[in-house]
C-alpha cells in the first residue's frame, strides 16, 4: 500500500508533545517460577456489558486485564500491582461501574497478610495479618452477586478456628469488614480427628468438614461429614450431617459435595468417595470451574489422558451420579497450535475457563509449562454450541514476540507484520519458516488475537544443515533478505559452540529465492559477530569477525566477492560488528576493537578502509546509522557526567571526514541511568531514531533531515501513571522501531522493565512520521470528506485512488465483488487531516490474484466529532 500525505507539513524547532498511540502489549512471562503460588493462572470474569476479561499476573507483579468483546481481544491493560512476590492465592471480579476488585494472600518469611486492591486507585490495603506458620488452607473468592453487590471472602484455618473475613462493597478507604471465628475443636478433639476441610462462599461462607473416630483401630472407623452455612452475623447453620462406618476391606461411602453459587445458595454437584484409609476422591481431575446464576456447572476435565469441556445443567446434577452432561467437547492438540509440532501433551497444560452462557465459553491455554507452547503464546479456544474455534493471543514482551533483539518487521500485503527469531521452524532439511503476525487496531486500541489464516507462514529455502537465522531484512521493494549459517562442525572453544559458513537467502521477486555463499570461513554461530545491510541499489554488504580479523565483502558483481581484511583485532577471536551502506562508494563498519571500546571504519571494497582516530568507549554497542547523503552517525549509549547531569553524545562522519560531536540528550544524574537507542531508515533512506533511558518516563524521536537536532519528546505518563515504575523496574528497555513512510508513522516496541525481553512487559505504539523540512511545498486546503475515482479504470493489475479528510478520522477501506462479498480490506487506521493516496494490487485477503470483473471500492471515515462519511466507487479489472 502506498500512502502520500499532501496536506500536513510539520515544522519542528523545539521539543514538544505530539499525538501518539502507545499500548501496553505484553505482560511478560506470566507464570514466572520464582513465585511461590500454585494459583497464579489467568482468571476469567464477565462485566455487566457482556465483555469478558482475562486477568493475568505478570512477572513484574502487576495484574493485567485483557478485554474480550465479540470476537476481538484487546491488548492487556495493567490494573494494579500486588504488594509482594509471595502471592499464595488470589481472585478478582468487576463491579457495576467497571472497577476491578482484587484480593489475595501474601506469604512472607514470618507472616501471611490478606490484601485488597481496586483498579480505581491501585493502592493495596492490608486487610489482616497472621503468623505464617499458624495459618493454612487459605481461600479467597471475589464475586459480584446477583443483586450487584461486590463481596470479598477470605478464609483460612488457624489453630482450632476457621477464620472468615468478609468485605462488602469495599473501597480503599472503607473495607466494610466483618470477621468470624468458627470453632473447629469439636471435630479435632479426641476421639475425633479432622481429616478434611473445604470452603465455598458467596454472601455466606459454606464450609464442610469431614472428621473420623476410630471404632476399632484395625478394621473400622466412623466418619462424619457436615456442611455448614455461616452468615455475616456469625450464625452457623448445620445444613447436612452424614455419619457412616467404614471397614478396612469394605466398600467406599459416597458423599455429595456442595458448591456455592452467586445467589446466596449452594447446590450438591459432585459425588466423591471416602474409603477406610481416609482418601477423599472427587472422581474428577478438574482444571477450572464455573457456576452461573442458574446453577449450571462448567469445567475442564481430564479423562484417560484426554481433555474435555463439560457443561452440566441443574437438572442433571450431581455430576457423576449417572446422568449425562448437557455438553461434552473433546479438546485435541490440533486445537492448540499453528505450528507443525506433535509433541504437545494437552493433559498437562494449565488452563483457565471463562463462561458467557450455556452455549458460549472461552478456554485459555497458558504458554508456561511445555516447551512446545512457550514460543507460540497463549491459545484461546472459543466454544460456541458444540464447535471449537481457536485463536492465538500473541503479545510483545513474551517468549513468542519479545521486544528485544532479533525482532523482525515485514511490510507485505499492505500490512505491517512482526515476528521474533524464536518463531522459526525447520520445516524440513531444505526449508525454514518464520511466523509473522499482522499489527491490528480497532480504532485506536491494539488487538492481540489472531486466527490461523492471519498468521503469515513465511517459508524460505535453506542449505542443509542450517542453524536458525538471526538476521532478517527487507528492501524498499519489500523483498526479503535472510542471513543464515550452515552447520559445518562442532568445535570446543570456551564451551561447545556451533560453527558454520555464512550464506544469504534473498527474494528476487515475492516467493522466488536465490542463495549465495558469503564466505568459506568457519564462523561462530553468534548473531552479534556478523551483520549485513542492503544499499539503495540492492547490493548486499556483509561484515564478520573471525580469527582476530574483521572481514568485509559485497555482491556488487552478482556473487559475493572474496572477503577482504578490514583490520586485525588483537582484542578477541570474535567480536561485535555492524555494517551500514548507502552505496558501494562508501561503506561504514562499526566494530568492537578493545575491552569496552568501539571504532568506526569507512571505505569500500576496491580501496583501503580508513579507521577513524575517534573511538567510542561504552559498555554497550553504539548505534550506527547512514543517511541518504552518505553521512554516518554514531550514537554512543555511554554517559558522561557534567554538573549533576548525565550527557549522551552522537557523532557525524562524511566519507573519511569527522564532522562534529554533539550532545544528544541530557538527564539528571542517577546511578542506574542507561540509554537505549534504535535507528532505521525508511524507503527514502531517511534515518529515524528513537531513544529513552531507564529512569524517566519519556521517549525521544529524531531523524536525519536535520542531523537529529532537537529531538521530539513524548511523554509515557499514560503508561507510567498505572505502572508507577521504580528504579528496579525502569521505564525503557530495549527499543526496536520501524519507520513507515507509507503510513506516516514510526512504529516501535520497547520493554517496560529490565533487559530480559521474555520476562518483562512491553509497549507497542506509533509516533507521527515527522519531517523537519517541507516534503511538498503545495498546500492543499481540505474542506470536506471525499473519495475520488480510482485511476486507471479499467486497470490491470493495480489501481490507485485518493481520498480527502478535513479532520482527523478513523478510516476503513474495503473492496467488494459484484455479489457484494467483501474480498479485501486495508488495515483500519487513524489519519490526520489531508489528502491521501492508496493502491490496490488486485489481490484478495488470501493474497490471491482476483479475476477480471467489476469491483466496488468502499470508504468509511468517522471523525472524533462523530461525523461519518461513506462513499462507494465502481472499478473494473480487465485482464
PDB file of C-alpha atoms in Angstrom, residues 240-358:
ATOM      1  CA  UNK A 240     -26.319 -31.524  56.398  1.00  0.00           C
ATOM      2  CA  UNK A 241     -24.866 -34.302  58.555  1.00  0.00           C
ATOM      3  CA  UNK A 242     -23.890 -37.729  57.287  1.00  0.00           C
ATOM      4  CA  UNK A 243     -22.439 -40.390  59.574  1.00  0.00           C
ATOM      5  CA  UNK A 244     -21.305 -43.828  58.452  1.00  0.00           C
ATOM      6  CA  UNK A 245     -18.906 -46.606  59.354  1.00  0.00           C
ATOM      7  CA  UNK A 246     -16.174 -47.942  57.050  1.00  0.00           C
ATOM      8  CA  UNK A 247     -14.209 -51.124  57.433  1.00  0.00           C
ATOM      9  CA  UNK A 248     -10.754 -51.872  56.088  1.00  0.00           C
ATOM     10  CA  UNK A 249     -11.996 -54.147  53.319  1.00  0.00           C
ATOM     11  CA  UNK A 250     -15.481 -52.740  52.923  1.00  0.00           C
ATOM     12  CA  UNK A 251     -17.000 -50.681  50.120  1.00  0.00           C
ATOM     13  CA  UNK A 252     -16.441 -46.903  49.974  1.00  0.00           C
ATOM     14  CA  UNK A 253     -19.094 -44.429  51.079  1.00  0.00           C
ATOM     15  CA  UNK A 254     -20.232 -41.827  48.542  1.00  0.00           C
ATOM     16  CA  UNK A 255     -20.575 -38.176  49.516  1.00  0.00           C
ATOM     17  CA  UNK A 256     -22.223 -35.277  47.697  1.00  0.00           C
ATOM     18  CA  UNK A 257     -20.129 -32.114  47.878  1.00  0.00           C
ATOM     19  CA  UNK A 258     -21.773 -28.670  47.893  1.00  0.00           C
ATOM     20  CA  UNK A 259     -20.822 -25.634  45.803  1.00  0.00           C
ATOM     21  CA  UNK A 260     -21.903 -22.044  46.455  1.00  0.00           C
ATOM     22  CA  UNK A 261     -23.319 -20.007  43.599  1.00  0.00           C
ATOM     23  CA  UNK A 262     -23.871 -16.239  43.383  1.00  0.00           C
ATOM     24  CA  UNK A 263     -27.485 -16.476  44.581  1.00  0.00           C
ATOM     25  CA  UNK A 264     -26.778 -16.906  48.278  1.00  0.00           C
ATOM     26  CA  UNK A 265     -27.349 -20.633  47.795  1.00  0.00           C
ATOM     27  CA  UNK A 266     -25.407 -23.828  47.373  1.00  0.00           C
ATOM     28  CA  UNK A 267     -26.049 -26.902  45.281  1.00  0.00           C
ATOM     29  CA  UNK A 268     -24.928 -30.521  45.529  1.00  0.00           C
ATOM     30  CA  UNK A 269     -22.914 -31.032  42.413  1.00  0.00           C
ATOM     31  CA  UNK A 270     -20.292 -33.762  42.712  1.00  0.00           C
ATOM     32  CA  UNK A 271     -20.211 -37.260  44.152  1.00  0.00           C
ATOM     33  CA  UNK A 272     -16.966 -38.241  45.883  1.00  0.00           C
ATOM     34  CA  UNK A 273     -15.945 -41.380  47.694  1.00  0.00           C
ATOM     35  CA  UNK A 274     -14.376 -41.943  51.119  1.00  0.00           C
ATOM     36  CA  UNK A 275     -12.536 -45.153  51.923  1.00  0.00           C
ATOM     37  CA  UNK A 276     -11.161 -46.590  55.107  1.00  0.00           C
ATOM     38  CA  UNK A 277      -7.756 -45.066  54.582  1.00  0.00           C
ATOM     39  CA  UNK A 278      -9.270 -41.596  54.701  1.00  0.00           C
ATOM     40  CA  UNK A 279      -8.774 -40.934  50.996  1.00  0.00           C
ATOM     41  CA  UNK A 280     -11.297 -38.458  49.609  1.00  0.00           C
ATOM     42  CA  UNK A 281     -11.533 -38.960  45.842  1.00  0.00           C
ATOM     43  CA  UNK A 282     -13.513 -36.380  43.888  1.00  0.00           C
ATOM     44  CA  UNK A 283     -13.526 -38.707  40.881  1.00  0.00           C
ATOM     45  CA  UNK A 284     -12.698 -35.811  38.531  1.00  0.00           C
ATOM     46  CA  UNK A 285      -9.407 -34.115  37.704  1.00  0.00           C
ATOM     47  CA  UNK A 286     -10.917 -30.652  37.414  1.00  0.00           C
ATOM     48  CA  UNK A 287      -8.745 -27.889  35.915  1.00  0.00           C
ATOM     49  CA  UNK A 288     -11.129 -24.981  36.282  1.00  0.00           C
ATOM     50  CA  UNK A 289     -14.695 -24.493  37.425  1.00  0.00           C
ATOM     51  CA  UNK A 290     -17.506 -22.013  36.917  1.00  0.00           C
ATOM     52  CA  UNK A 291     -21.053 -21.907  38.290  1.00  0.00           C
ATOM     53  CA  UNK A 292     -23.562 -19.433  36.883  1.00  0.00           C
ATOM     54  CA  UNK A 293     -26.605 -17.895  38.497  1.00  0.00           C
ATOM     55  CA  UNK A 294     -28.844 -20.672  37.192  1.00  0.00           C
ATOM     56  CA  UNK A 295     -26.746 -23.351  38.921  1.00  0.00           C
ATOM     57  CA  UNK A 296     -25.216 -24.617  35.687  1.00  0.00           C
ATOM     58  CA  UNK A 297     -21.729 -26.076  36.157  1.00  0.00           C
ATOM     59  CA  UNK A 298     -18.879 -25.691  33.663  1.00  0.00           C
ATOM     60  CA  UNK A 299     -15.428 -27.235  33.972  1.00  0.00           C
ATOM     61  CA  UNK A 300     -12.438 -28.779  32.201  1.00  0.00           C
ATOM     62  CA  UNK A 301     -11.817 -32.434  32.981  1.00  0.00           C
ATOM     63  CA  UNK A 302      -9.015 -34.815  32.174  1.00  0.00           C
ATOM     64  CA  UNK A 303     -10.231 -38.302  31.321  1.00  0.00           C
ATOM     65  CA  UNK A 304      -7.975 -41.122  30.103  1.00  0.00           C
ATOM     66  CA  UNK A 305      -5.240 -38.641  29.137  1.00  0.00           C
ATOM     67  CA  UNK A 306      -7.711 -36.634  27.092  1.00  0.00           C
ATOM     68  CA  UNK A 307      -9.091 -33.197  27.870  1.00  0.00           C
ATOM     69  CA  UNK A 308     -12.800 -32.327  27.744  1.00  0.00           C
ATOM     70  CA  UNK A 309     -15.042 -29.337  28.267  1.00  0.00           C
ATOM     71  CA  UNK A 310     -18.174 -30.226  30.245  1.00  0.00           C
ATOM     72  CA  UNK A 311     -21.450 -28.446  30.886  1.00  0.00           C
ATOM     73  CA  UNK A 312     -23.951 -29.760  33.443  1.00  0.00           C
ATOM     74  CA  UNK A 313     -27.285 -28.060  33.985  1.00  0.00           C
ATOM     75  CA  UNK A 314     -29.072 -28.045  37.323  1.00  0.00           C
ATOM     76  CA  UNK A 315     -31.350 -30.800  36.026  1.00  0.00           C
ATOM     77  CA  UNK A 316     -28.582 -33.393  35.600  1.00  0.00           C
ATOM     78  CA  UNK A 317     -26.605 -32.844  38.790  1.00  0.00           C
ATOM     79  CA  UNK A 318     -24.851 -34.333  40.778  1.00  0.00           C
ATOM     80  CA  UNK A 319     -22.300 -34.840  38.038  1.00  0.00           C
ATOM     81  CA  UNK A 320     -21.211 -38.442  38.404  1.00  0.00           C
ATOM     82  CA  UNK A 321     -24.473 -39.948  39.503  1.00  0.00           C
ATOM     83  CA  UNK A 322     -25.072 -41.467  36.090  1.00  0.00           C
ATOM     84  CA  UNK A 323     -26.713 -38.528  34.351  1.00  0.00           C
ATOM     85  CA  UNK A 324     -25.277 -37.431  31.005  1.00  0.00           C
ATOM     86  CA  UNK A 325     -23.751 -33.940  30.688  1.00  0.00           C
ATOM     87  CA  UNK A 326     -25.556 -31.229  28.790  1.00  0.00           C
ATOM     88  CA  UNK A 327     -22.416 -30.793  26.665  1.00  0.00           C
ATOM     89  CA  UNK A 328     -19.129 -32.682  26.342  1.00  0.00           C
ATOM     90  CA  UNK A 329     -16.491 -31.493  23.841  1.00  0.00           C
ATOM     91  CA  UNK A 330     -13.058 -33.049  23.452  1.00  0.00           C
ATOM     92  CA  UNK A 331     -10.061 -30.713  23.121  1.00  0.00           C
ATOM     93  CA  UNK A 332      -7.295 -32.069  20.894  1.00  0.00           C
ATOM     94  CA  UNK A 333      -3.720 -30.937  20.312  1.00  0.00           C
ATOM     95  CA  UNK A 334      -4.763 -29.752  16.841  1.00  0.00           C
ATOM     96  CA  UNK A 335      -6.825 -27.062  18.574  1.00  0.00           C
ATOM     97  CA  UNK A 336      -3.783 -25.581  20.268  1.00  0.00           C
ATOM     98  CA  UNK A 337      -1.038 -24.781  17.781  1.00  0.00           C
ATOM     99  CA  UNK A 338      -0.491 -23.400  14.304  1.00  0.00           C
ATOM    100  CA  UNK A 339       2.964 -24.988  14.142  1.00  0.00           C
ATOM    101  CA  UNK A 340       3.960 -28.479  12.966  1.00  0.00           C
ATOM    102  CA  UNK A 341       4.644 -29.745  16.466  1.00  0.00           C
ATOM    103  CA  UNK A 342       3.188 -33.059  17.573  1.00  0.00           C
ATOM    104  CA  UNK A 343       4.844 -33.085  20.995  1.00  0.00           C
ATOM    105  CA  UNK A 344       2.107 -31.176  22.818  1.00  0.00           C
ATOM    106  CA  UNK A 345       0.645 -33.182  25.698  1.00  0.00           C
ATOM    107  CA  UNK A 346      -2.612 -31.422  26.374  1.00  0.00           C
ATOM    108  CA  UNK A 347      -3.302 -33.415  29.514  1.00  0.00           C
ATOM    109  CA  UNK A 348      -0.582 -31.472  31.385  1.00  0.00           C
ATOM    110  CA  UNK A 349      -1.353 -27.959  30.149  1.00  0.00           C
ATOM    111  CA  UNK A 350      -2.585 -25.226  32.513  1.00  0.00           C
ATOM    112  CA  UNK A 351      -5.958 -23.881  31.509  1.00  0.00           C
ATOM    113  CA  UNK A 352      -8.392 -21.188  32.593  1.00  0.00           C
ATOM    114  CA  UNK A 353     -12.094 -21.133  31.865  1.00  0.00           C
ATOM    115  CA  UNK A 354     -14.445 -18.244  31.165  1.00  0.00           C
ATOM    116  CA  UNK A 355     -18.177 -18.688  30.547  1.00  0.00           C
ATOM    117  CA  UNK A 356     -20.727 -16.349  28.998  1.00  0.00           C
ATOM    118  CA  UNK A 357     -23.701 -18.691  28.873  1.00  0.00           C
ATOM    119  CA  UNK A 358     -24.681 -22.292  28.222  1.00  0.00           C
TER     120      UNK A 358
END
